[in-house]
Amino acid sequence: MSAAARNDAVGARGRLGRLLAVIRAGLRSNFGLAVLKHRLFKEKKDRWLVPLFALAAAGVLPTLYGIVLLIQSAYLLLKPMGQERALLGAGFLAAQLLILLLGIYYVISAFYFSRDLETLIPLPLRPSEVMLSKFTIIMVNEYLTVAAIVLPVVITYGVMAKEGVGFWVNAVLVYAALPIVPLAVVSVLVVAMMRFINVSRKKDVLILVGSILLIALVLALQIGFGRTAGPGGPEASAKAVAAYFTSPDSLLNRIGSKFPPSVWATKAVAGGFSGAGLANLALLLGSSLALFAGIVVLAEKLFYRGLVGLGETTGKKRRLTSDEMSRRVSSGRRAVAAVFTREWRIMNRTPIFLLNGVLVVIIVPVIFVLMATMGSGKGGSGGGSDLTSILETMTSSNPLFVILAAALFMTLCGSLNGTSSSTFSREGVQFWISRVIPVAPREQAAAKFLHSYLISMLGVVTASVVAAIVLHLKAVHLAAAAVLALMMGVLLTAVGMIIDLARPLLDWTNPQKAIKQNLNVLLAMLADIGILTAAFFAVKGLVRTKLAPNAVLAVLFLGLAALAGLSYRLLLRFADKRYPEIDS
C-alpha cells in the first residue's frame, strides 16, 4: 500500500471516529440519559416517574391488543383476494408519510436552531460531519416515532403468514432504511430553502412561510394518495373492479403508486430471500444510499451558508426622542400584560415554537377535513366521502351525542398541542429573567396561562368551523359543545402548566427538545387522557340515571366550571411556591 493510500485510510478512520463521537454526544444530549440517571440514582428526585411509566405502559396494552386484532381482521379479509401485502404497504406508507411531515419540524430545528451549533461549528469538523450527526439523531427519533405504526403490522403479518427467516432479516434492514428517503427529501428542501432565506432581513417570517408551504406539499401528496387508492370512481364496471382485486398485489401497487419506496419496502419484506425480495431490498437500500450521498454533497456546498447570520436580528435604526423614550419606559402597562407580550415574543421569534404551537391547532382540524372529503374525488357525486356520510348519520340521531362528540373534537384540537405543558420550559436558560423581574410569580403564571389558553381557544374556534362545514351541525349544538370545550380547556391548560412548572426542562440546546422531546409534554398528555376518560365515565353514569340531556349537560358544565376554577387557583398558588425553588 502506498503512502498516499495509507494516509487516505487513516484520514477516513479519523473522520469516521469524529463523526461517531459527535453522534454519541448528540444522542446523550438528545435523550438526556446521563441527567436522568443522575436524577434517578444520585439525587433520587424523579423516582416517582418509574411507577408512573409502568402504569402508562400497562394502560397502553389494551390499545395495542385492539390494534393487533384490527390488523388480524384486515389480514384475514385481504388474504383470500391475494391482497394481504397491501397491509404491509399501508403500514410502510403511513410511516413514511408521518416521517415526511414530522421531519420538517425536526430538520429545521436540528439543522438551524440547535444551540450546540455554536460549539460544533468552530471544531475541526466538516459541514457534512455536523449535518450527518444531526441527520442521524433525527433518524433515531423517527425510529421511535414510527415504531407504533410499523412494528404491530410487520410482527402480526409475519406471525399470521408464518414467514421464514428471510422475512424477519429483511424486515430489520427495511426498518433501518425506512426514514432515510423521506428525511433526505425533507433535508434537501429545507437546506435549499434556508440557503436563500438567510439572505433576507425577514428570516423568521420566511422560515415560517416556507415551513407551512412544505407542510402543504405533504398534505397535497396525502390527498393524492387517498384519491388514487381505489380501483376507480363510481363509473368503474363490476368486471374492472373484480379484475382489480383478483390481480396479485394490485392494491399494493395502487397504494404505493405515488411513493414507490413503500412498494419496494413491502416486496422486500414479503419476498424474503427470494429473487424479488432481494431485488427490491437492493432497490430500497440503493436509493437510500444515493440520497444519503446527495445529502453529504449538499451539506458541503450549502449547509454553512444557510447558517451564516441566522441568529442576527434587524431593526429600525431610528433615534428616539426624549418624549418617546419616556413613554416607552414608563408606559404604565400592567405586569400581566407585559409578561403576556413577552410570552408571545418568545414563541413568535422561534419558528419551531410557533409551528408546534399555533400551527398544530390549525392543521389538525384541516387534516380532519381532508380525511372526511378524501373519498369525494373524481367521479364522485359531490356528496362527500363515505366517512362524511357515516359521521352525519351518527350525529343526526342523538343531540346529546352530537354535543359531547363535538366538544371532545374541539378539546383535542385545542388542548393537546404541548403549548401549556412547555410554557416554562420554552424559556430555557433565560428563566432567570422571570425570577428577577419585579412581577409576582402568580401574575407571571396568569399571563402565561392566558397565552396558552388563547392558543387553545384558537383550536376550538377552528374545530367549530370544521364541524359546521363538514358535519352541518346546528348552531345551538355547536355553541353548547364550544362552551364545554372551552371550560375543559381551562382545566387541561392549568394541569399542563402545573406539570411543567413542577420540573421545567431549562437546559435544552435544541428548541425542538423543549416541546417534542420534553417529558412534561408526555406526562401532561397522559394526564389529559386520564381527565377525559374520567369525564367519559362521569357522563356515562349520568346518562344511566335517565337524566334529561339538558340536565346532563348542566351537571357536566357545573362540574367542569368547578374543576377549572380550582385548577387555576392551584396553579397560581403553586407558582408562588415553586418559582423561588427553580434553579435555571
Coordinates of C-alpha atoms in Angstrom, one line a residue:
M1 CA 0.0 0.0 0.0
S2 CA 1.4 3.4 -1.0
A3 CA 1.9 6.2 1.5
A4 CA -0.9 8.2 -0.1
A5 CA -3.3 5.3 0.3
R6 CA -2.3 4.8 3.9
N7 CA -2.8 8.5 4.6
D8 CA -6.2 8.3 3.0
A9 CA -7.2 5.3 5.1
V10 CA -6.0 7.0 8.3
G11 CA -7.9 10.2 7.4
A12 CA -11.1 8.2 6.7
R13 CA -10.8 6.4 10.0
G14 CA -10.2 9.7 11.7
R15 CA -13.3 11.3 10.1
L16 CA -15.4 8.3 11.0
G17 CA -14.2 8.5 14.6
R18 CA -15.0 12.2 14.8
L19 CA -18.5 11.6 13.3
L20 CA -19.2 8.8 15.7
A21 CA -18.1 10.9 18.7
V22 CA -20.3 13.8 17.7
I23 CA -23.3 11.4 17.1
R24 CA -22.7 9.8 20.5
A25 CA -22.6 13.2 22.3
G26 CA -25.7 14.3 20.4
L27 CA -27.6 11.2 21.4
R28 CA -26.7 11.7 25.0
S29 CA -27.9 15.3 24.9
N30 CA -31.0 14.4 22.9
F31 CA -32.3 11.8 25.3
G32 CA -30.7 13.3 28.5
L33 CA -29.7 9.8 29.7
A34 CA -26.9 11.0 31.9
V35 CA -29.1 13.6 33.5
L36 CA -31.9 11.2 34.0
K37 CA -29.5 8.6 35.5
H38 CA -28.1 11.2 37.9
R39 CA -31.6 12.4 39.0
L40 CA -32.9 8.8 39.5
F41 CA -29.9 7.2 41.3
K42 CA -27.9 10.1 42.7
E43 CA -30.3 12.9 43.6
K44 CA -33.3 10.4 43.8
K45 CA -35.6 13.2 42.6
D46 CA -37.5 11.6 39.8
R47 CA -38.1 8.1 41.1
W48 CA -41.8 8.7 41.1
L49 CA -41.5 8.5 37.3
V50 CA -40.7 4.8 37.3
P51 CA -44.1 3.6 38.6
L52 CA -45.8 6.3 36.5
F53 CA -44.3 4.9 33.3
A54 CA -45.1 1.4 34.4
L55 CA -48.7 2.4 34.8
A56 CA -48.7 4.2 31.5
A57 CA -47.3 1.1 29.8
A58 CA -49.9 -1.1 31.3
G59 CA -52.6 1.3 30.1
V60 CA -51.3 1.1 26.5
L61 CA -51.5 -2.7 26.4
P62 CA -55.3 -2.9 25.8
T63 CA -55.0 -0.4 23.0
L64 CA -52.1 -2.4 21.5
Y65 CA -54.2 -5.5 21.7
G66 CA -57.1 -3.8 19.9
I67 CA -54.7 -2.7 17.1
V68 CA -53.4 -6.2 16.7
L69 CA -56.9 -7.6 16.5
L70 CA -57.7 -5.0 13.8
I71 CA -54.6 -5.9 11.8
Q72 CA -55.6 -9.6 12.1
S73 CA -59.1 -8.9 10.8
A74 CA -57.6 -6.9 7.8
Y75 CA -55.2 -9.7 7.0
L76 CA -58.0 -12.3 7.0
L77 CA -60.1 -10.1 4.8
L78 CA -57.3 -9.4 2.2
K79 CA -55.8 -12.9 2.2
P80 CA -58.5 -14.7 0.1
M81 CA -58.1 -12.0 -2.6
G82 CA -54.4 -12.2 -2.7
Q83 CA -54.0 -8.6 -1.4
E84 CA -52.5 -9.3 2.0
R85 CA -49.3 -7.5 1.1
A86 CA -51.3 -4.3 0.9
L87 CA -51.4 -4.4 4.7
L88 CA -47.7 -4.1 4.9
G89 CA -47.7 -1.4 2.2
A90 CA -50.2 0.7 4.1
G91 CA -48.1 0.5 7.2
F92 CA -44.9 1.4 5.5
L93 CA -46.6 4.2 3.5
A94 CA -48.2 5.7 6.6
A95 CA -44.9 5.6 8.5
Q96 CA -43.0 7.3 5.7
L97 CA -45.7 10.0 5.3
L98 CA -45.5 10.6 9.0
I99 CA -41.8 10.9 8.8
L100 CA -42.1 13.3 5.9
L101 CA -44.5 15.5 7.9
L102 CA -42.7 15.5 11.3
G103 CA -39.3 15.6 9.6
I104 CA -40.0 19.2 8.6
Y105 CA -40.1 20.2 12.3
Y106 CA -37.1 18.0 13.2
V107 CA -34.9 19.0 10.4
I108 CA -35.4 22.8 10.7
S109 CA -34.9 22.6 14.4
A110 CA -31.9 20.3 14.5
F111 CA -30.1 21.8 11.5
Y112 CA -30.5 25.5 12.2
F113 CA -31.8 26.2 15.7
S114 CA -29.7 23.9 17.9
R115 CA -27.7 25.8 20.5
D116 CA -24.9 23.3 20.2
L117 CA -24.2 24.5 16.7
E118 CA -22.2 27.4 18.2
T119 CA -20.0 24.7 19.8
L120 CA -19.8 22.4 16.8
I121 CA -19.0 24.9 14.0
P122 CA -15.7 26.1 15.4
L123 CA -14.5 22.5 15.9
P124 CA -12.3 20.8 13.2
L125 CA -15.4 19.2 11.6
R126 CA -16.5 19.3 8.0
P127 CA -20.0 20.7 7.3
S128 CA -21.1 17.2 6.2
E129 CA -20.0 15.7 9.5
V130 CA -22.0 18.2 11.5
M131 CA -25.1 17.8 9.3
L132 CA -24.8 14.0 9.2
S133 CA -24.6 13.9 13.0
K134 CA -27.8 15.9 13.2
F135 CA -29.4 13.7 10.5
T136 CA -28.6 10.5 12.4
I137 CA -30.1 11.9 15.6
I138 CA -33.3 12.7 13.7
M139 CA -33.4 9.2 12.3
V140 CA -33.2 7.7 15.8
N141 CA -36.1 9.9 16.9
E142 CA -38.1 8.8 13.8
Y143 CA -37.4 5.1 14.6
L144 CA -39.1 5.6 17.9
T145 CA -42.0 7.6 16.3
V146 CA -43.0 5.1 13.7
A147 CA -42.4 2.0 15.8
A148 CA -46.1 2.1 17.0
I149 CA -47.2 2.0 13.3
V150 CA -44.7 -0.4 11.7
L151 CA -43.9 -3.0 14.3
P152 CA -47.5 -4.1 15.0
V153 CA -48.2 -4.5 11.3
V154 CA -45.0 -6.3 10.5
I155 CA -45.0 -8.6 13.5
T156 CA -48.7 -9.5 13.2
Y157 CA -48.3 -10.1 9.4
G158 CA -45.2 -12.3 9.9
V159 CA -46.8 -14.4 12.6
M160 CA -50.1 -15.0 10.7
A161 CA -48.3 -15.7 7.4
K162 CA -45.8 -18.0 9.2
E163 CA -42.9 -16.3 7.4
G164 CA -39.4 -17.6 7.5
V165 CA -36.0 -16.2 8.4
G166 CA -35.7 -14.1 5.2
F167 CA -38.9 -12.1 6.2
W168 CA -37.5 -11.1 9.6
V169 CA -34.0 -10.3 8.4
N170 CA -35.3 -8.1 5.6
A171 CA -37.8 -6.5 7.9
V172 CA -34.9 -5.4 10.2
L173 CA -33.0 -4.0 7.2
V174 CA -36.1 -2.2 5.8
Y175 CA -36.9 -0.7 9.1
A176 CA -33.3 0.6 9.4
A177 CA -33.6 2.2 5.9
L178 CA -37.3 3.4 6.3
P179 CA -36.7 7.0 7.4
I180 CA -33.8 7.8 5.0
V181 CA -35.7 8.5 1.9
P182 CA -38.4 10.9 3.4
L183 CA -35.9 12.6 5.7
A184 CA -33.4 13.0 2.8
V185 CA -36.2 14.6 0.7
V186 CA -37.1 17.0 3.5
S187 CA -33.4 17.8 4.2
V188 CA -32.8 18.8 0.6
L189 CA -35.8 21.0 0.6
V190 CA -35.0 22.6 3.9
V191 CA -31.3 23.2 3.2
A192 CA -32.1 24.8 -0.2
M193 CA -34.8 26.9 1.4
M194 CA -32.5 28.1 4.2
R195 CA -29.7 28.9 1.8
F196 CA -31.9 31.5 0.1
I197 CA -33.9 32.6 3.2
N198 CA -30.8 33.5 5.1
V199 CA -30.0 36.4 2.7
S200 CA -33.3 38.1 3.7
R201 CA -33.9 40.5 6.6
K202 CA -37.1 38.7 7.4
K203 CA -35.6 35.3 8.0
D204 CA -38.0 34.2 10.8
V205 CA -41.1 35.1 8.7
L206 CA -39.8 33.4 5.6
I207 CA -38.8 30.3 7.6
L208 CA -42.3 30.1 8.9
V209 CA -43.9 30.6 5.5
G210 CA -41.5 28.1 3.9
S211 CA -42.3 25.5 6.5
I212 CA -46.0 26.0 6.0
L213 CA -45.6 25.5 2.3
L214 CA -43.6 22.3 2.9
I215 CA -46.4 21.0 5.1
A216 CA -49.0 22.0 2.5
L217 CA -47.0 20.0 -0.1
V218 CA -47.0 16.9 2.2
L219 CA -50.8 17.2 2.7
A220 CA -51.3 17.6 -1.0
L221 CA -49.4 14.3 -1.5
Q222 CA -51.6 12.7 1.1
I223 CA -54.7 13.9 -0.8
G224 CA -53.3 12.4 -4.0
F225 CA -52.6 9.1 -2.3
G226 CA -56.2 9.0 -0.9
R227 CA -57.8 9.8 -4.2
T228 CA -55.9 7.1 -6.1
A229 CA -56.2 4.3 -3.6
G230 CA -59.0 2.5 -5.2
P231 CA -59.9 0.8 -8.5
G232 CA -61.6 3.9 -9.9
G233 CA -64.6 6.1 -9.4
P234 CA -68.3 5.0 -9.5
E235 CA -68.1 4.6 -13.3
A236 CA -65.8 1.6 -12.9
S237 CA -67.5 -1.5 -14.1
A238 CA -68.1 -4.6 -11.9
K239 CA -65.8 -6.5 -14.2
A240 CA -63.0 -3.9 -13.8
V241 CA -63.4 -4.0 -10.0
A242 CA -63.3 -7.8 -9.9
A243 CA -60.2 -7.8 -12.2
Y244 CA -58.6 -5.2 -9.9
F245 CA -59.0 -7.2 -6.7
T246 CA -58.1 -10.6 -8.3
S247 CA -54.8 -9.4 -9.7
P248 CA -52.0 -10.1 -7.2
D249 CA -50.6 -7.1 -5.4
S250 CA -52.9 -4.7 -7.4
L251 CA -54.0 -3.0 -4.2
L252 CA -50.4 -2.7 -3.0
N253 CA -49.2 -1.2 -6.3
R254 CA -52.1 1.3 -6.2
I255 CA -51.4 2.3 -2.7
G256 CA -47.7 2.9 -3.4
S257 CA -48.1 4.3 -6.9
K258 CA -47.2 7.8 -5.9
F259 CA -44.4 6.8 -3.4
P260 CA -42.6 3.8 -4.8
P261 CA -40.3 3.3 -1.7
S262 CA -43.2 1.9 0.2
V263 CA -43.8 -0.7 -2.5
W264 CA -40.1 -1.6 -2.5
A265 CA -40.1 -2.0 1.3
T266 CA -43.2 -4.2 1.2
K267 CA -41.9 -6.5 -1.6
A268 CA -38.5 -6.7 0.1
V269 CA -40.0 -7.8 3.4
A270 CA -42.7 -10.1 2.0
G271 CA -40.3 -11.6 -0.6
G272 CA -37.7 -12.6 2.0
F273 CA -34.6 -14.2 0.4
S274 CA -36.3 -14.8 -2.9
G275 CA -35.0 -13.0 -6.1
A276 CA -37.8 -10.5 -6.0
G277 CA -37.3 -9.8 -2.3
L278 CA -33.6 -9.3 -2.6
A279 CA -34.0 -7.1 -5.7
N280 CA -36.5 -4.8 -4.0
L281 CA -34.3 -4.7 -0.9
A282 CA -31.3 -3.7 -3.1
L283 CA -33.5 -1.0 -4.8
L284 CA -34.6 0.4 -1.4
L285 CA -31.1 0.4 0.1
G286 CA -29.5 1.7 -3.1
S287 CA -31.9 4.6 -3.4
S288 CA -31.4 5.4 0.3
L289 CA -27.6 5.3 0.0
A290 CA -27.8 7.5 -3.1
L291 CA -29.9 10.1 -1.3
F292 CA -27.6 9.9 1.7
A293 CA -24.6 10.6 -0.5
G294 CA -26.6 13.5 -2.0
I295 CA -27.0 15.0 1.5
V296 CA -23.3 14.8 2.1
V297 CA -22.6 16.8 -1.1
L298 CA -25.3 19.3 -0.4
A299 CA -24.0 19.8 3.2
E300 CA -20.5 20.6 1.9
K301 CA -21.9 23.2 -0.5
L302 CA -24.9 24.8 1.2
F303 CA -25.2 23.9 4.9
Y304 CA -22.9 26.5 6.5
R305 CA -24.1 29.2 4.0
G306 CA -27.6 28.8 5.4
L307 CA -26.3 29.2 9.0
V308 CA -24.3 32.4 8.5
G309 CA -26.2 35.3 10.1
L310 CA -29.1 33.1 11.2
G311 CA -29.0 34.5 14.7
E312 CA -28.8 38.1 13.6
T313 CA -31.7 40.4 14.0
T314 CA -32.5 43.7 12.3
G315 CA -34.4 46.7 13.5
K316 CA -35.3 50.2 12.5
K317 CA -32.3 52.4 13.2
R318 CA -34.2 55.4 14.3
R319 CA -33.2 57.6 17.2
L320 CA -35.9 58.0 19.8
T321 CA -36.8 61.4 21.1
S322 CA -36.8 62.0 24.9
D323 CA -40.6 62.1 25.0
E324 CA -40.8 58.7 23.1
M325 CA -38.2 57.2 25.4
S326 CA -40.2 58.4 28.5
R327 CA -43.4 57.0 27.2
R328 CA -41.8 53.6 26.4
V329 CA -40.0 53.3 29.7
S330 CA -43.0 54.4 31.8
S331 CA -45.8 53.1 29.7
G332 CA -47.9 52.1 32.6
R333 CA -48.5 48.7 31.2
R334 CA -49.8 46.2 33.7
A335 CA -47.5 43.4 34.8
V336 CA -49.7 40.7 33.4
A337 CA -50.0 42.4 30.0
A338 CA -46.2 42.9 29.9
V339 CA -45.4 39.2 30.7
F340 CA -48.1 38.1 28.2
T341 CA -46.4 40.2 25.5
R342 CA -43.1 38.7 26.4
E343 CA -44.6 35.2 26.2
W344 CA -45.9 35.9 22.6
R345 CA -42.4 37.1 21.6
I346 CA -40.7 34.1 23.0
M347 CA -43.0 31.9 20.8
N348 CA -43.0 34.0 17.7
R349 CA -39.3 34.7 17.5
T350 CA -38.6 30.9 17.3
P351 CA -40.3 29.3 14.3
I352 CA -40.1 25.9 15.9
F353 CA -42.2 27.0 18.8
L354 CA -44.7 28.7 16.6
L355 CA -45.0 25.7 14.2
N356 CA -45.5 23.3 17.1
G357 CA -47.9 25.6 18.9
V358 CA -50.2 27.7 16.8
L359 CA -49.9 25.7 13.6
V360 CA -50.8 22.4 15.2
V361 CA -54.2 23.7 16.5
I362 CA -55.0 24.8 12.9
I363 CA -53.6 21.9 10.9
V364 CA -55.3 19.1 13.0
P365 CA -58.8 20.3 12.0
V366 CA -57.6 20.7 8.4
I367 CA -56.4 17.2 8.3
F368 CA -59.8 16.1 9.6
V369 CA -61.4 17.9 6.7
L370 CA -59.1 16.2 4.2
M371 CA -59.8 12.8 5.7
A372 CA -63.6 13.4 5.6
T373 CA -63.5 14.6 2.0
M374 CA -60.9 12.3 0.6
G375 CA -63.3 9.9 -1.0
S376 CA -65.1 12.6 -3.0
G377 CA -62.6 12.7 -5.8
K378 CA -63.1 12.4 -9.5
G379 CA -66.2 10.8 -10.5
G380 CA -67.8 11.4 -7.2
S381 CA -71.3 12.7 -6.9
G382 CA -70.3 15.7 -4.9
G383 CA -72.0 14.4 -1.8
G384 CA -68.8 13.9 0.2
S385 CA -67.0 10.8 1.2
D386 CA -68.3 7.7 3.0
L387 CA -66.7 8.9 6.2
T388 CA -68.7 12.2 6.0
S389 CA -71.9 10.2 5.4
I390 CA -71.2 8.0 8.4
L391 CA -70.5 10.9 10.7
E392 CA -73.6 12.8 9.6
T393 CA -75.7 9.7 10.2
M394 CA -74.3 9.3 13.7
T395 CA -74.7 13.0 14.6
S396 CA -78.2 13.2 13.4
S397 CA -79.6 10.5 15.7
N398 CA -78.8 11.8 19.2
P399 CA -78.4 15.5 20.1
L400 CA -76.5 14.7 23.3
F401 CA -74.1 12.5 21.5
V402 CA -73.6 15.3 18.9
I403 CA -72.7 17.9 21.5
L404 CA -70.4 15.6 23.5
A405 CA -68.6 14.3 20.4
A406 CA -68.2 17.8 19.0
A407 CA -66.9 19.0 22.4
L408 CA -64.3 16.2 22.5
F409 CA -63.2 17.0 19.0
M410 CA -62.8 20.7 19.9
T411 CA -60.9 19.8 23.1
L412 CA -58.5 17.6 21.3
C413 CA -57.8 20.2 18.6
G414 CA -57.4 23.0 21.1
S415 CA -55.5 21.5 24.1
L416 CA -53.4 18.5 23.0
N417 CA -50.6 20.6 21.4
G418 CA -47.9 20.8 24.0
T419 CA -48.1 24.6 24.4
S420 CA -49.2 24.7 28.1
S421 CA -47.0 21.8 29.2
S422 CA -43.9 23.5 27.8
T423 CA -44.7 27.0 29.0
F424 CA -41.9 27.4 31.4
S425 CA -39.5 25.0 29.6
R426 CA -39.6 27.2 26.5
E427 CA -37.7 30.0 28.4
G428 CA -34.7 27.7 28.7
V429 CA -31.7 29.2 30.4
Q430 CA -33.3 32.6 30.3
F431 CA -35.7 31.6 33.0
W432 CA -33.6 33.6 35.5
I433 CA -35.1 36.7 34.0
S434 CA -38.5 35.6 35.2
R435 CA -37.1 35.2 38.7
V436 CA -35.6 38.6 39.0
I437 CA -38.2 40.8 37.3
P438 CA -40.4 42.7 39.7
V439 CA -43.5 40.8 38.9
A440 CA -45.1 38.3 41.3
P441 CA -44.9 34.6 40.3
R442 CA -48.7 34.3 40.3
E443 CA -49.0 37.2 37.9
Q444 CA -46.4 35.7 35.6
A445 CA -48.3 32.4 35.7
A446 CA -51.6 34.2 35.0
A447 CA -50.1 35.8 31.9
K448 CA -48.6 32.5 30.7
F449 CA -51.9 30.8 31.3
L450 CA -53.7 33.5 29.2
H451 CA -51.2 32.9 26.3
S452 CA -51.6 29.1 26.3
Y453 CA -55.4 29.4 26.7
L454 CA -55.7 31.7 23.7
I455 CA -54.0 29.1 21.6
S456 CA -56.4 26.5 22.9
M457 CA -59.3 28.8 22.0
L458 CA -57.9 29.2 18.5
G459 CA -58.1 25.4 18.2
V460 CA -61.6 25.3 19.5
V461 CA -62.7 28.0 17.0
T462 CA -61.0 26.2 14.1
A463 CA -62.6 22.9 15.1
S464 CA -66.0 24.6 15.4
V465 CA -65.8 25.9 11.8
V466 CA -64.7 22.5 10.6
A467 CA -67.6 20.8 12.4
A468 CA -70.1 23.3 11.0
I469 CA -68.8 22.8 7.4
V470 CA -68.2 19.1 7.3
L471 CA -70.9 17.8 9.6
H472 CA -73.5 20.6 9.2
L473 CA -74.2 20.8 12.9
K474 CA -76.8 23.2 14.3
A475 CA -75.7 26.4 15.8
V476 CA -77.1 25.6 19.2
H477 CA -75.3 22.2 19.3
L478 CA -72.0 24.0 18.2
A479 CA -72.4 26.6 20.9
A480 CA -73.0 24.1 23.6
A481 CA -70.1 22.0 22.5
A482 CA -67.8 25.0 22.3
V483 CA -68.7 26.1 25.9
L484 CA -67.9 22.7 27.2
A485 CA -64.6 22.5 25.2
L486 CA -63.6 26.0 26.5
M487 CA -64.3 25.0 30.1
M488 CA -62.4 21.8 29.7
G489 CA -59.6 23.8 28.1
V490 CA -59.1 25.8 31.3
L491 CA -58.7 22.6 33.3
L492 CA -56.3 21.0 30.8
T493 CA -54.2 24.2 30.3
A494 CA -53.8 24.6 34.1
V495 CA -52.9 21.0 34.6
G496 CA -50.3 21.1 31.8
M497 CA -48.7 24.3 33.2
I498 CA -48.6 22.7 36.7
I499 CA -46.8 19.7 35.4
D500 CA -44.2 21.8 33.5
L501 CA -43.7 24.1 36.5
A502 CA -43.0 21.1 38.7
R503 CA -40.0 20.1 36.7
P504 CA -39.2 22.6 33.8
L505 CA -36.7 21.5 31.2
L506 CA -34.5 24.5 31.0
D507 CA -31.1 23.1 29.8
W508 CA -32.1 22.3 26.3
T509 CA -29.8 23.0 23.3
N510 CA -32.4 22.4 20.6
P511 CA -35.8 24.3 20.7
Q512 CA -37.4 21.1 19.4
K513 CA -36.4 19.4 22.7
A514 CA -38.4 21.9 24.7
I515 CA -41.6 20.6 23.1
K516 CA -41.3 17.4 21.2
Q517 CA -38.7 15.8 23.5
N518 CA -40.0 17.2 26.7
L519 CA -41.1 14.5 29.2
N520 CA -43.5 17.1 30.7
V521 CA -45.5 17.1 27.4
L522 CA -45.9 13.3 27.6
L523 CA -46.9 13.5 31.2
A524 CA -49.4 16.2 30.5
M525 CA -50.9 14.2 27.6
L526 CA -51.3 11.2 29.9
A527 CA -53.0 13.4 32.5
D528 CA -55.3 14.9 29.8
I529 CA -56.2 11.4 28.6
G530 CA -57.0 10.5 32.2
I531 CA -59.2 13.5 32.7
L532 CA -61.1 13.0 29.5
T533 CA -61.6 9.3 30.4
A534 CA -62.9 10.3 33.8
A535 CA -65.3 12.8 32.2
F536 CA -66.5 10.0 29.8
F537 CA -67.3 7.7 32.7
A538 CA -69.0 10.5 34.6
V539 CA -71.2 11.3 31.6
K540 CA -71.9 7.6 31.1
G541 CA -73.1 7.4 34.7
L542 CA -75.3 10.5 34.3
V543 CA -76.9 9.0 31.2
R544 CA -77.6 5.8 33.1
T545 CA -79.6 7.7 35.7
K546 CA -82.1 8.6 33.0
L547 CA -81.5 12.3 33.3
A548 CA -82.7 14.6 30.5
P549 CA -80.0 15.6 28.0
N550 CA -80.1 19.2 29.2
A551 CA -79.7 18.1 32.8
V552 CA -76.7 16.0 31.8
L553 CA -75.1 19.0 30.1
A554 CA -75.9 21.3 33.0
V555 CA -74.3 18.9 35.5
L556 CA -71.2 18.5 33.3
F557 CA -70.9 22.2 32.8
L558 CA -71.0 22.9 36.5
G559 CA -68.6 20.2 37.3
L560 CA -66.1 21.4 34.7
A561 CA -66.5 25.0 35.9
A562 CA -65.7 24.0 39.5
L563 CA -62.7 22.0 38.4
A564 CA -61.5 24.8 36.1
G565 CA -61.6 27.4 38.9
L566 CA -59.9 25.0 41.3
S567 CA -57.1 24.1 38.9
Y568 CA -56.5 27.8 38.1
R569 CA -56.2 28.7 41.8
L570 CA -53.9 25.8 42.4
L571 CA -51.7 27.0 39.5
L572 CA -51.3 30.5 41.0
R573 CA -50.5 29.2 44.4
F574 CA -48.1 26.6 43.1
A575 CA -46.3 29.4 41.1
D576 CA -45.7 31.4 44.3
K577 CA -44.2 28.4 45.9
R578 CA -42.2 26.9 43.0
Y579 CA -40.6 30.0 41.4
P580 CA -38.1 30.6 44.1
E581 CA -37.0 26.9 44.1
I582 CA -36.2 26.7 40.4
D583 CA -32.5 26.9 39.5
S584 CA -32.1 28.0 35.9

